[in-house]
Amino acid sequence: MPRRFGISRRIATGVLAVAVLGSLHLTTAEAGTSPAARAKASYDAINKYFDAGTGSLLREEYPNEQTNPYSYVWPYSQAAIAAEDLAGVPGAGRKAAAEADRRLAGYEPYWNAGTTPKGYDSYVRPPLGQGGDKFYDDNEWIGLNLIQRYQRTGDRAALARAKEIFALVVHGWDTDPAHPCAGGVYWTQAPWSQDRNTVSNGPGAELGAHLYLLTRDRSYLTWAQRMYKWAQDCMLAPNGLYWDHIDLAGNVEKTQWSYNQGVMLGAGVLLFKATGNPRYLRDAKSVANASLAFYSDKAVLAKQGAAFNSIWFKNLLILDSVVPDHRYRKAMQAYADDQWNTTRDPATNLYHFREGTVELLQQSGITQIHALLAWPRSKYHLLA
């Protein structure tokens, strides 16, 4: 029988819940322009246009032109995180909490308990699908989703699963000292790639730091510091931003994606909280400043994609929780306003970031951004 996550009993109720999120069928006219209303309208579009008819699973795009009937776990995880972010909006109420529960249940068809260590496959497993290779970053996003849920609800099953995911991440560490930039967590277990990425080490460091802060088990901190140091040593560019990955021939892919900057500055904040070492906080502020400058042109930021940008912005808010700086939320709000006004179809609340189909991944990313703009700074410490 599939393992079930605990359901929170700590759910806010009352008139404020209706005012903030309304029903699950909020119309465009009723949505207005508040961050919470925008988030709800954007999330409702996910349920309406991406529903796969199974109760919780979603499609990859709309209209779905893929041969697979369900989405891969990476875009699904971002929809689940969007639901969790909405559930964390003050006064969100029972419907939002139930929706976060439903999305969490949707992870189970991806869970592969038959491997050592266990973890989430990239695609749904039999009988719904053929399964797929495990990607370490996919599992890390889910782990961080579970940490945020635990911090909101106290769901101990979510914390236990996050620990299982971290065991998988540690398993992905490169142990061959002959490799260029030896060490680092691989991106995937797939045989066609042996890259080690910023995005497989930064969120791994974040997950480890969170687990240390919650359990005080020093093994989590040791691994978090190790992953963070590897990324700093091997992926940090002269301009203060992080490159993407390195292969086993020593070739570095130097694209500087926004989510890579986010996970590394977020890891710095969490390691500062875990150790009290001010160097980590200086690192985080340095990456924040460099990335704000680098992505100051809205056209440059738009090319990153809403999913990558949502991760960058969330981590800027994590930094803001420790060292308040109005620039972080201001940049986030400007991006959200621009996308709401220029890429959203008012008739459907779907965001057309490119020609053709609408991607679940990007729709989920912009929904997360709107939702977190409805959070007060006093709650940013709960983010993961």
XYZ file of C-alpha atoms in Angstrom:
384
model
C 0.000 0.000 0.000
C 1.464 3.419 -0.908
C 2.772 5.419 1.989
C 0.560 8.353 2.889
C 1.746 11.639 4.225
C 0.106 13.023 7.343
C -2.695 15.543 6.997
C -2.406 18.720 9.014
C -5.030 19.469 11.635
C -3.706 22.990 12.051
C -5.770 24.683 9.360
C -6.942 28.281 9.685
C -10.600 29.014 9.093
C -12.883 32.000 9.034
C -13.977 34.929 6.952
C -10.415 35.884 6.026
C -9.982 32.607 4.157
C -12.892 33.491 1.884
C -11.602 37.009 1.385
C -8.113 35.876 0.476
C -8.701 32.834 -1.718
C -12.408 32.510 -2.333
C -13.823 29.421 -3.988
C -11.968 27.044 -6.248
C -13.833 28.606 -9.178
C -12.874 32.269 -8.815
C -13.606 34.079 -12.083
C -11.169 36.398 -13.822
C -13.374 39.398 -13.108
C -13.484 38.538 -9.424
C -9.754 37.858 -9.190
C -8.667 41.491 -9.060
C -4.974 42.240 -8.829
C -3.924 41.355 -5.278
C -1.091 38.795 -5.126
C -3.313 36.222 -3.413
C -6.072 36.643 -5.995
C -3.599 36.437 -8.864
C -2.079 33.287 -7.378
C -5.488 31.688 -6.941
C -6.577 32.537 -10.482
C -3.294 31.189 -11.882
C -3.546 27.997 -9.837
C -7.182 27.446 -10.791
C -6.010 27.465 -14.410
C -3.664 24.569 -13.573
C -6.573 22.521 -12.263
C -8.806 23.410 -15.189
C -6.436 22.969 -18.112
C -3.803 20.479 -16.926
C -5.941 17.968 -15.033
C -5.176 14.416 -16.174
C -8.399 12.902 -14.859
C -6.797 10.759 -12.152
C -7.583 12.799 -9.048
C -4.157 14.380 -8.602
C -1.865 13.855 -11.600
C -1.402 16.558 -14.205
C -0.494 16.845 -17.872
C 2.807 18.251 -19.119
C 1.279 21.036 -21.213
C -1.916 22.534 -22.580
C -3.034 21.460 -25.038
C -1.141 18.242 -24.390
C 0.857 17.266 -27.477
C 3.053 14.768 -25.626
C 2.718 11.019 -26.055
C 2.828 10.656 -22.270
C -0.561 11.202 -20.619
C 1.034 12.593 -17.433
C 3.693 15.151 -16.619
C 7.213 14.330 -15.563
C 7.895 14.738 -11.853
C 9.865 18.010 -12.238
C 6.916 20.071 -13.529
C 4.559 18.206 -11.210
C 6.739 19.145 -8.239
C 6.454 22.800 -9.141
C 2.660 22.574 -9.207
C 2.758 20.868 -5.800
C 5.014 23.636 -4.476
C 2.590 26.226 -5.851
C -0.201 24.548 -3.878
C 1.969 24.528 -0.751
C 2.797 28.220 -1.210
C -0.910 29.002 -1.542
C -1.680 27.002 1.596
C 0.862 29.153 3.435
C -0.854 32.439 2.563
C -2.289 33.875 5.806
C -5.952 32.963 6.104
C -5.782 30.541 3.185
C -8.250 28.163 4.811
C -9.330 24.559 4.434
C -9.639 24.404 0.662
C -6.084 25.573 0.123
C -4.776 23.127 2.730
C -6.747 20.285 1.141
C -5.351 21.185 -2.264
C -1.790 21.032 -0.918
C -2.666 17.597 0.539
C -4.000 16.433 -2.831
C -0.893 17.554 -4.681
C 1.319 15.825 -2.119
C -0.567 12.573 -2.704
C 0.190 12.978 -6.396
C 3.879 12.289 -5.770
C 3.224 8.665 -4.827
C 2.948 7.214 -8.370
C 6.501 8.478 -8.987
C 7.959 6.906 -5.823
C 10.323 3.976 -6.407
C 10.711 1.942 -3.234
C 12.447 -0.895 -5.046
C 15.849 0.769 -5.362
C 18.586 1.412 -2.833
C 18.336 4.192 -1.917
C 14.681 4.887 -2.619
C 13.618 7.951 -4.537
C 11.299 9.535 -7.061
C 11.535 8.420 -10.679
C 11.289 11.064 -13.368
C 7.981 9.636 -14.610
C 5.067 7.738 -13.075
C 5.728 4.068 -12.430
C 3.652 1.027 -13.443
C 0.782 0.584 -13.856
C 0.328 4.250 -14.836
C 3.606 4.640 -16.695
C 7.006 3.202 -17.418
C 8.907 4.995 -14.655
C 12.169 6.726 -15.474
C 15.654 7.648 -14.370
C 16.104 9.419 -11.055
C 17.268 13.016 -11.200
C 18.854 14.285 -8.020
C 17.554 17.828 -8.449
C 13.999 16.550 -9.040
C 14.192 14.751 -5.708
C 15.698 17.802 -3.991
C 12.800 20.042 -5.076
C 10.390 17.516 -3.600
C 12.475 17.318 -0.432
C 12.323 21.080 -0.021
C 8.562 20.986 -0.671
C 8.263 18.458 2.169
C 10.370 20.595 4.499
C 8.127 23.595 3.876
C 5.090 21.422 4.512
C 6.574 20.139 7.749
C 7.289 23.684 8.894
C 3.689 24.678 8.103
C 1.880 21.635 9.477
C 4.188 19.519 11.625
C 3.644 16.548 9.285
C 6.279 14.098 10.529
C 5.779 11.738 7.590
C 6.835 14.579 5.296
C 9.985 15.086 7.370
C 10.744 11.354 7.259
C 10.404 11.306 3.472
C 12.688 14.355 3.201
C 15.322 12.366 5.104
C 14.957 9.479 2.649
C 15.440 11.883 -0.233
C 18.590 13.284 1.327
C 20.011 9.759 1.569
C 19.493 9.496 -2.194
C 21.255 12.839 -2.748
C 24.278 11.729 -0.735
C 24.327 8.538 -2.795
C 24.763 10.760 -5.863
C 28.098 12.206 -4.675
C 31.027 11.684 -7.053
C 33.630 9.607 -5.224
C 36.292 9.370 -7.955
C 39.264 11.600 -7.021
C 40.580 11.434 -10.599
C 37.677 13.465 -11.976
C 38.096 17.170 -12.754
C 36.673 19.091 -9.781
C 36.281 15.795 -7.943
C 33.201 15.498 -5.800
C 29.817 17.071 -6.255
C 26.408 15.473 -6.666
C 25.626 14.216 -10.152
C 22.617 15.648 -11.953
C 21.026 12.294 -12.709
C 21.455 8.546 -12.508
C 20.738 8.328 -16.246
C 23.661 6.762 -18.141
C 23.585 9.443 -20.836
C 24.780 12.179 -18.466
C 27.636 12.342 -15.989
C 27.406 16.067 -15.325
C 27.666 17.544 -11.858
C 25.535 20.655 -11.604
C 25.074 23.693 -9.446
C 21.408 22.730 -9.325
C 22.112 19.240 -7.990
C 24.377 20.595 -5.225
C 22.805 23.921 -4.207
C 19.346 22.543 -3.329
C 21.049 19.498 -1.822
C 22.936 21.844 0.494
C 19.668 23.610 1.312
C 17.919 20.341 2.109
C 20.808 19.188 4.297
C 20.937 22.503 6.153
C 17.184 22.405 6.783
C 17.430 18.855 8.112
C 20.250 19.865 10.419
C 18.294 22.842 11.748
C 15.306 20.581 12.401
C 17.129 17.562 13.856
C 20.587 18.807 14.962
C 22.082 15.700 13.372
C 25.537 16.954 12.360
C 25.833 14.546 9.437
C 23.297 16.675 7.587
C 25.335 19.811 8.191
C 28.579 18.119 7.134
C 27.085 17.078 3.822
C 25.401 20.449 3.267
C 28.716 22.228 3.741
C 30.460 19.764 1.444
C 27.947 20.288 -1.378
C 28.049 24.052 -0.955
C 31.853 24.136 -1.012
C 32.002 21.999 -4.133
C 29.715 24.395 -5.998
C 31.708 27.389 -4.781
C 35.015 25.826 -5.777
C 33.921 24.531 -9.172
C 30.954 26.581 -10.402
C 31.462 30.132 -9.090
C 32.366 32.486 -11.957
C 34.516 35.646 -11.766
C 31.391 37.819 -12.025
C 30.067 36.433 -8.735
C 27.408 34.214 -10.317
C 27.285 30.452 -10.745
C 27.796 28.496 -13.931
C 25.596 25.506 -14.715
C 27.629 22.281 -14.753
C 30.877 20.474 -15.414
C 31.320 17.188 -17.263
C 33.879 14.470 -16.641
C 36.164 15.905 -19.332
C 36.357 19.127 -17.346
C 34.194 21.156 -19.743
C 32.156 23.804 -17.945
C 28.758 24.868 -19.271
C 28.780 28.566 -18.392
C 25.147 29.591 -18.727
C 24.118 31.514 -15.598
C 20.546 30.504 -14.873
C 18.564 32.377 -12.258
C 17.674 29.265 -10.264
C 21.343 28.429 -9.783
C 21.889 31.815 -8.158
C 18.817 31.269 -6.002
C 19.765 27.898 -4.581
C 23.307 29.000 -3.767
C 22.325 32.211 -2.013
C 19.611 30.292 -0.164
C 22.118 27.657 0.897
C 24.381 30.405 2.184
C 21.591 31.813 4.340
C 20.710 28.405 5.778
C 24.334 27.543 6.510
C 24.675 30.882 8.281
C 21.658 29.986 10.406
C 23.133 26.545 11.076
C 26.653 27.667 11.975
C 26.577 31.376 12.817
C 29.521 31.844 10.450
C 29.115 35.315 8.867
C 31.032 34.238 5.764
C 27.999 32.307 4.561
C 25.792 35.365 4.911
C 28.327 37.519 3.066
C 28.343 34.929 0.288
C 24.543 35.037 0.050
C 24.403 38.824 -0.077
C 27.131 38.878 -2.709
C 25.205 36.501 -4.982
C 22.006 38.471 -4.374
C 23.662 41.729 -5.395
C 25.346 40.211 -8.445
C 22.172 38.510 -9.623
C 19.982 41.579 -9.124
C 22.366 43.484 -11.358
C 22.671 40.689 -13.923
C 18.908 40.211 -14.300
C 17.962 43.888 -14.020
C 16.972 43.953 -17.703
C 13.465 42.492 -17.761
C 14.104 40.912 -21.155
C 17.083 39.008 -19.734
C 15.038 37.888 -16.741
C 12.119 36.835 -18.918
C 14.376 34.488 -20.901
C 15.145 32.555 -17.730
C 11.577 31.308 -17.488
C 9.089 31.676 -14.663
C 10.012 28.327 -13.093
C 13.682 29.241 -12.703
C 12.804 32.757 -11.594
C 10.391 31.507 -8.945
C 13.245 29.599 -7.303
C 15.507 32.658 -7.444
C 12.849 34.912 -5.950
C 11.922 32.452 -3.188
C 15.531 32.293 -2.081
C 15.823 36.070 -2.136
C 12.918 36.092 0.325
C 14.751 33.540 2.475
C 17.673 35.989 2.562
C 15.243 38.832 3.254
C 14.051 36.957 6.358
C 17.546 37.313 7.852
C 18.753 40.580 6.316
C 15.733 42.635 5.166
C 16.232 44.404 1.856
C 13.305 45.975 -0.007
C 14.996 45.367 -3.372
C 14.226 41.649 -3.338
C 10.464 41.911 -3.069
C 10.442 44.970 -5.339
C 12.140 43.010 -8.143
C 9.760 40.103 -7.590
C 6.690 42.339 -7.696
C 7.862 44.072 -10.867
C 8.321 40.725 -12.602
C 4.934 39.454 -11.405
C 3.179 42.625 -12.576
C 4.821 42.431 -15.983
C 3.873 38.788 -16.535
C 0.303 39.317 -15.308
C -0.141 42.189 -17.738
C 1.773 40.948 -20.791
C 1.891 37.142 -20.999
C -1.381 36.119 -19.308
C -4.492 35.409 -21.326
C -7.253 37.148 -19.300
C -9.838 34.702 -20.634
C -8.060 31.637 -19.233
C -5.376 32.929 -16.826
C -2.863 30.815 -18.745
C 0.558 32.395 -19.324
C 1.909 32.262 -22.863
C 5.629 32.672 -22.264
C 6.386 31.306 -25.734
C 4.600 30.309 -28.927
C 2.637 27.089 -28.876
C 1.510 25.114 -25.876
C 1.443 26.367 -22.288
C 3.847 24.436 -20.043
C 2.760 23.202 -16.619
C 6.283 23.996 -15.409
C 6.063 27.693 -16.254
C 2.421 28.105 -15.195
C 3.386 26.642 -11.827
C 6.403 28.934 -11.504
C 4.437 32.141 -11.999
C 1.764 30.866 -9.606
C 4.427 30.397 -6.928
C 5.645 33.958 -7.441
C 2.168 35.449 -7.033
C 1.527 33.277 -3.961
C 4.731 34.277 -2.174
C 3.998 37.946 -2.799
C 0.946 37.339 -0.592
C 3.182 36.174 2.275
C 4.257 38.666 4.945
C 7.973 38.948 5.714
C 7.270 37.520 9.174
C 6.620 34.122 7.511
C 9.597 34.008 5.134
C 11.564 31.877 7.611
C 9.124 29.022 6.868
C 10.139 28.874 3.204
C 12.228 26.050 1.789
